[in-house]
Coordinates of C-alpha atoms in Angstrom, one line a residue:
M1 CA 0.2 0.3 -0.3
V2 CA 1.6 3.3 -1.0
Q3 CA 1.0 6.2 1.5
E4 CA -0.4 9.7 0.4
T5 CA 0.5 12.3 2.0
T6 CA -1.6 15.1 4.1
N7 CA -1.5 18.6 4.0
H8 CA -0.4 18.5 7.2
D9 CA 3.5 16.6 6.7
K10 CA 3.6 18.7 3.3
P11 CA 5.9 21.6 4.9
L12 CA 7.9 18.4 6.4
V13 CA 8.9 16.9 3.3
E14 CA 9.4 20.7 1.6
E15 CA 12.3 21.2 4.2
Q16 CA 14.2 18.4 4.2
T17 CA 14.0 18.7 0.5
T18 CA 16.0 21.9 0.9
R19 CA 18.7 20.7 3.4
K20 CA 19.6 17.6 1.2
K21 CA 19.3 20.4 -1.4
R22 CA 21.5 22.4 0.5
K23 CA 24.3 19.9 1.1
E24 CA 24.7 18.8 -1.7
K25 CA 25.7 22.4 -2.8
K26 CA 28.1 22.5 0.0
R27 CA 29.9 19.1 -1.9
K28 CA 30.4 20.5 -4.5
L29 CA 31.6 23.8 -3.4
E30 CA 34.0 21.3 -1.5
D31 CA 34.8 19.6 -4.1
S32 CA 36.0 22.3 -6.3
S33 CA 37.4 25.0 -4.3
G34 CA 38.5 23.6 -0.7
Q35 CA 39.7 20.5 -2.2
D36 CA 43.4 22.1 -2.9
E37 CA 43.6 23.7 0.6
K38 CA 43.0 20.3 2.0
D39 CA 45.7 19.1 0.0
L40 CA 47.6 21.6 1.0
R41 CA 47.3 20.9 4.9
R42 CA 46.6 17.1 4.9
A43 CA 50.7 18.0 3.2
S44 CA 51.7 20.1 5.8
R45 CA 50.8 17.6 8.3
R46 CA 52.5 14.9 6.3
A47 CA 55.9 17.0 6.3
K48 CA 55.7 18.3 10.0
R49 CA 55.3 14.0 11.4
Q50 CA 58.6 12.9 8.9
E51 CA 60.3 15.8 10.5
K52 CA 59.8 14.9 14.0
Q53 CA 60.6 11.2 13.2
D54 CA 64.2 11.7 11.9
L55 CA 64.5 13.9 14.7
L56 CA 63.3 11.4 16.6
S57 CA 65.7 9.0 15.5
K58 CA 69.1 11.1 15.9
V59 CA 67.6 11.3 19.5
P60 CA 68.8 8.8 21.6
K61 CA 66.1 7.6 23.8
V62 CA 69.0 5.9 27.8
D63 CA 72.1 7.7 28.5
G64 CA 75.2 5.7 29.1
D65 CA 73.4 4.6 31.8
G66 CA 70.6 3.0 30.4
I67 CA 68.3 5.7 32.6
Q68 CA 66.2 6.3 30.0
Y69 CA 65.4 10.0 29.3
T70 CA 62.3 11.5 30.4
K71 CA 59.8 13.2 27.9
I72 CA 61.2 16.6 28.7
Q73 CA 64.8 16.2 28.4
I74 CA 63.9 14.3 24.7
K75 CA 61.9 18.2 24.3
R76 CA 65.0 19.7 25.3
M77 CA 67.3 16.4 22.0
L78 CA 64.8 17.7 20.1
K79 CA 65.6 21.8 20.2
R80 CA 69.2 21.3 19.7
V81 CA 68.7 19.5 17.0
K82 CA 66.9 21.6 15.5
R83 CA 69.4 23.9 15.7
G84 CA 72.2 21.9 14.7
L85 CA 73.8 20.3 18.3
H86 CA 74.4 17.5 20.1
P87 CA 71.4 15.8 21.2
V88 CA 73.2 15.6 24.5
P89 CA 74.5 18.9 26.1
T90 CA 78.4 19.3 28.1
E91 CA 78.7 19.3 31.3
H92 CA 78.8 23.3 31.1
E93 CA 76.2 23.8 29.4
E94 CA 73.8 21.9 31.2
L95 CA 75.3 23.9 34.5
E96 CA 75.7 27.0 32.4
R97 CA 70.9 26.3 30.8
L98 CA 70.4 26.0 35.1
Q99 CA 72.2 28.7 36.5
N100 CA 70.4 30.9 33.0
E101 CA 67.3 29.2 35.5
A102 CA 68.2 30.0 38.3
K103 CA 68.8 33.9 37.7
M104 CA 65.8 33.6 35.3
R105 CA 63.7 32.3 38.5
K106 CA 65.0 34.6 40.5
D107 CA 63.9 38.0 38.8
D108 CA 61.0 36.8 38.1
E109 CA 61.1 36.8 41.5
A110 CA 62.0 40.1 42.7
E111 CA 59.7 41.7 39.8
F112 CA 56.5 40.1 41.3
A113 CA 58.4 41.4 44.5
G114 CA 58.2 45.2 43.6
L115 CA 61.9 44.9 44.2
T116 CA 63.5 45.8 40.6
Y117 CA 64.4 49.3 40.2
Q118 CA 65.7 51.1 36.3
K119 CA 69.0 51.8 37.4
E120 CA 70.3 55.5 35.5
D121 CA 74.1 55.4 34.3
E122 CA 75.9 58.4 36.3
K123 CA 77.1 59.4 32.8
G124 CA 73.3 59.2 31.3
V125 CA 72.4 61.8 33.8
T126 CA 71.7 65.0 31.9
Q127 CA 71.3 68.2 34.1
G128 CA 67.2 68.4 33.0
D129 CA 67.5 65.5 35.0
D130 CA 69.5 66.3 38.5
E131 CA 66.5 69.1 38.0
E132 CA 64.0 66.6 38.2
E133 CA 65.8 65.1 40.7
E134 CA 65.4 68.3 43.5
T135 CA 61.5 68.7 42.4
G136 CA 60.7 65.4 42.8
E137 CA 62.6 65.3 46.5
V138 CA 60.9 68.7 47.3
I139 CA 57.7 67.4 46.4
I140 CA 58.0 64.1 48.6
E141 CA 59.4 66.2 51.7
A142 CA 56.6 68.1 50.8
I143 CA 53.4 64.9 50.5
E144 CA 55.6 63.7 54.4
E145 CA 55.0 66.3 55.9
S146 CA 51.6 66.5 55.8
F147 CA 51.6 63.2 55.9
D148 CA 53.2 63.4 59.2
A149 CA 50.0 66.2 60.2
S150 CA 47.4 64.6 59.2
Q151 CA 49.2 61.0 61.7
A152 CA 48.8 63.5 63.9
S153 CA 45.9 64.8 64.2
E154 CA 44.2 61.4 63.4
E155 CA 45.8 60.6 66.7
E156 CA 44.6 62.7 68.7
S157 CA 41.3 62.3 67.8
M158 CA 42.0 59.0 69.2
K159 CA 42.6 59.9 72.3
D160 CA 39.8 62.1 72.1
G161 CA 37.5 58.9 71.6
N162 CA 39.1 56.3 73.8
D163 CA 38.8 58.6 76.5
Q164 CA 35.2 59.6 75.3
V165 CA 34.7 55.5 74.9
E166 CA 36.2 55.6 79.1
E167 CA 33.7 57.8 79.6
D168 CA 30.6 56.7 78.6
K169 CA 31.6 53.1 80.4
A170 CA 29.2 51.8 82.8
P171 CA 30.8 51.6 86.3
F172 CA 31.4 47.1 87.4
V173 CA 28.2 45.8 89.0
K174 CA 27.8 43.0 90.8
K175 CA 25.5 39.7 90.0
A176 CA 22.4 39.8 91.9
K177 CA 21.4 36.9 94.0
R178 CA 19.2 33.6 92.9
S179 CA 15.8 34.3 93.5
K180 CA 15.5 30.3 93.8
P181 CA 15.2 28.9 96.9
V182 CA 16.8 27.6 98.9
P183 CA 15.6 24.2 100.4
P184 CA 16.0 23.3 103.9
D185 CA 18.1 20.1 102.9
Y186 CA 20.8 21.9 101.4
T187 CA 23.7 22.1 102.1
C188 CA 26.7 24.3 100.7
Q189 CA 29.7 22.5 100.6
A190 CA 32.3 26.2 100.1
C191 CA 31.0 26.6 103.6
N192 CA 28.8 23.7 105.2
N193 CA 25.8 26.0 106.0
K194 CA 28.1 27.9 108.6
F195 CA 26.7 31.0 107.3
K196 CA 23.4 32.1 107.7
P197 CA 21.1 32.6 106.2
A198 CA 20.4 29.6 104.4
H199 CA 22.0 30.2 100.7
W200 CA 23.4 28.8 97.3
I201 CA 27.4 28.1 96.8
Y202 CA 27.3 30.4 94.5
D203 CA 26.7 33.5 96.3
C204 CA 28.8 32.2 98.6
S205 CA 31.5 34.4 100.2
M206 CA 33.7 31.3 100.7
K207 CA 33.8 29.5 97.4
V208 CA 36.7 29.5 94.9
T209 CA 35.8 28.7 91.4
V210 CA 39.1 25.6 90.1
R211 CA 37.9 25.1 85.3
G212 CA 37.1 22.2 84.7
R213 CA 36.4 20.9 88.5
N214 CA 32.3 20.3 86.7
Q215 CA 33.7 17.4 85.0
K216 CA 35.0 15.4 88.1
K217 CA 32.1 16.2 90.2
K218 CA 29.7 14.8 87.7
K219 CA 31.2 11.4 88.1
L220 CA 30.9 11.5 91.4
R221 CA 27.7 13.0 91.7
G222 CA 25.4 10.3 93.4
I223 CA 27.8 9.1 96.1
N224 CA 27.2 9.6 99.1
E225 CA 24.4 9.0 101.2
P226 CA 21.4 10.6 100.9
D227 CA 19.1 13.1 103.3
S228 CA 17.8 9.9 105.2
R229 CA 14.2 12.3 105.2
K230 CA 14.7 11.2 101.3
I231 CA 12.3 8.9 100.5
F232 CA 11.8 7.8 97.1
V233 CA 8.2 6.4 95.3
S234 CA 6.9 4.4 93.2
G235 CA 3.8 3.2 92.0
L236 CA 2.3 6.4 91.7
P237 CA -0.1 7.5 88.1
F238 CA 1.0 8.8 85.2
D239 CA -1.0 11.8 85.5
V240 CA -0.2 12.6 88.7
K241 CA 1.3 16.1 90.3
P242 CA 3.2 17.3 93.0
A243 CA 0.3 18.6 94.5
D244 CA -1.2 15.6 95.0
V245 CA 1.9 13.6 96.0
T246 CA 2.4 15.9 99.4
S247 CA -1.6 15.9 99.6
L248 CA -1.5 11.8 99.8
F249 CA 1.8 12.1 102.6
K250 CA -0.1 15.1 104.3
A251 CA -0.6 12.4 107.0
C252 CA 2.4 11.9 107.9
G253 CA 4.3 15.5 108.1
K254 CA 4.9 18.4 106.4
V255 CA 6.2 18.0 103.0
V256 CA 9.4 20.0 102.4
N257 CA 10.5 18.7 98.6
C258 CA 8.8 16.5 95.8
K259 CA 10.6 15.8 92.0
L260 CA 8.5 14.5 90.5
I261 CA 10.5 11.6 87.5
K262 CA 9.2 12.0 84.2
F263 CA 9.9 10.6 80.7
G264 CA 12.3 12.7 78.6
D265 CA 10.5 12.2 75.0
T266 CA 6.8 13.2 76.3
G267 CA 7.7 15.3 80.0
R268 CA 4.9 12.6 81.7
C269 CA 5.3 11.4 85.1
N270 CA 6.7 7.8 84.4
G271 CA 5.3 6.9 88.1
Q272 CA 8.1 7.3 90.5
A273 CA 9.0 10.6 92.8
Y274 CA 11.3 12.0 95.7
V275 CA 9.7 13.2 98.2
S276 CA 11.7 15.0 101.3
F277 CA 10.0 16.4 104.6
D278 CA 11.2 18.2 108.1
T279 CA 11.7 14.9 110.1
D280 CA 13.0 11.5 110.1
E281 CA 10.0 10.7 111.7
A282 CA 8.0 11.9 108.8
A283 CA 10.6 9.7 107.0
S284 CA 9.1 6.6 108.6
K285 CA 5.8 7.1 108.6
A286 CA 5.6 7.6 105.0
M287 CA 7.8 4.1 105.1
K288 CA 4.8 2.3 106.2
L289 CA 2.3 3.7 103.2
S290 CA 4.4 0.9 101.8
G291 CA 2.2 -1.4 100.0
T292 CA -1.4 0.5 100.0
M293 CA -3.8 0.9 97.5
I294 CA -4.5 4.5 95.5
E295 CA -6.8 4.8 92.7
N296 CA -5.9 4.8 88.8
T297 CA -7.1 8.5 87.5
S298 CA -5.3 7.9 84.4
D299 CA -6.2 6.3 82.0
D300 CA -3.9 3.9 79.7
A301 CA -6.1 1.9 77.7
P302 CA -5.3 3.1 73.5
K303 CA -7.7 5.7 71.9
K304 CA -9.6 6.2 68.9
K305 CA -9.4 9.4 66.7
G306 CA -12.4 10.5 68.0
G307 CA -10.5 11.1 71.4
K308 CA -12.0 7.7 73.5
S309 CA -10.3 5.3 75.1
S310 CA -11.3 1.6 73.0
E311 CA -11.6 0.2 76.1
P312 CA -11.5 1.0 80.3
S313 CA -8.7 1.0 82.1
K314 CA -7.7 -2.3 83.7
R315 CA -5.7 -0.7 85.5
K316 CA -8.3 0.6 88.6
Q317 CA -5.6 0.1 92.0
L318 CA -2.6 0.9 91.4
K319 CA 0.0 -0.5 94.7
L320 CA 2.2 2.0 96.3
K321 CA 5.8 1.3 96.5
V322 CA 7.9 3.8 99.9
S323 CA 11.3 3.0 100.2
K324 CA 14.3 5.2 101.7
A325 CA 16.3 7.3 98.9
A326 CA 19.5 5.5 98.5
N327 CA 22.8 6.6 96.9
R328 CA 23.9 5.1 93.0
R329 CA 26.0 2.7 94.3
A330 CA 22.9 1.1 95.5
T331 CA 20.2 2.1 92.1
S332 CA 23.4 1.5 89.9
M333 CA 22.3 -1.7 87.7
K334 CA 25.9 -1.9 86.5
G335 CA 27.6 -4.9 88.6
R336 CA 24.2 -7.1 89.2

């Protein structure tokens, strides 16, 4: 079957035919006029290649000790052969070449550093040149005097500015004491609570600042025996608050401090806390409450999208566990 060209394909066919015609014209022109130029170029390339091969045949590839010459050495020998010299230079020629290279390198370094000055011979200096040198010296002296005057004025202005800055500086103000209340069970490690009222170690007059001691103190933190008035409580609800824990142990005595232990990611209480009392008797009474059952106010069941729990909480009551607070060696899991 013969495919018929539509009206849409006609412009494409015409463009292809025009391209073919252009290519044919270009080819004919190259064949007629450019053929001679191409032949000349090819002939010159062949001549250069043949000349290089002839020169390379005259250049030795290995020295007297059997060590092969490098490409740079072969290029140097090719240049020598072109000039009609022996390819291998003598010791005197090699030394002269190295000296010339060192001199050129030194001149380049001096030129880049700005140390090259054109020196005129004393015989070639005329009277007009002498007058020009004198006028140049006078101009240089005037420039130096103006520069010294401007520099002196700048120094005076800088001094005045520094004096004004010193006057504007505010007097040294001592840092205020910590506003955070000091708990009664806190002991200042600098004075051992010799000075009253109770204060933090940062505000103590006997403290000694030693750089790098905090890192060592972190390793030793918690190895001493805690206060006998401090207890550890577990089995608390997850939504418990410090006020709830205080009300729970209110019958035992006055609660001085309550610290909840929380999860690191959510910040929610994990059911444990440290409680400090004002007396040892109150702490001993609180420890007798170990094993008592309390209501679970938190909802542990999974929740649906609507926000309502799928099932009621299974643990309706929780069992308290109260014990004396232990140090880090006793509570550490290492070595168990």
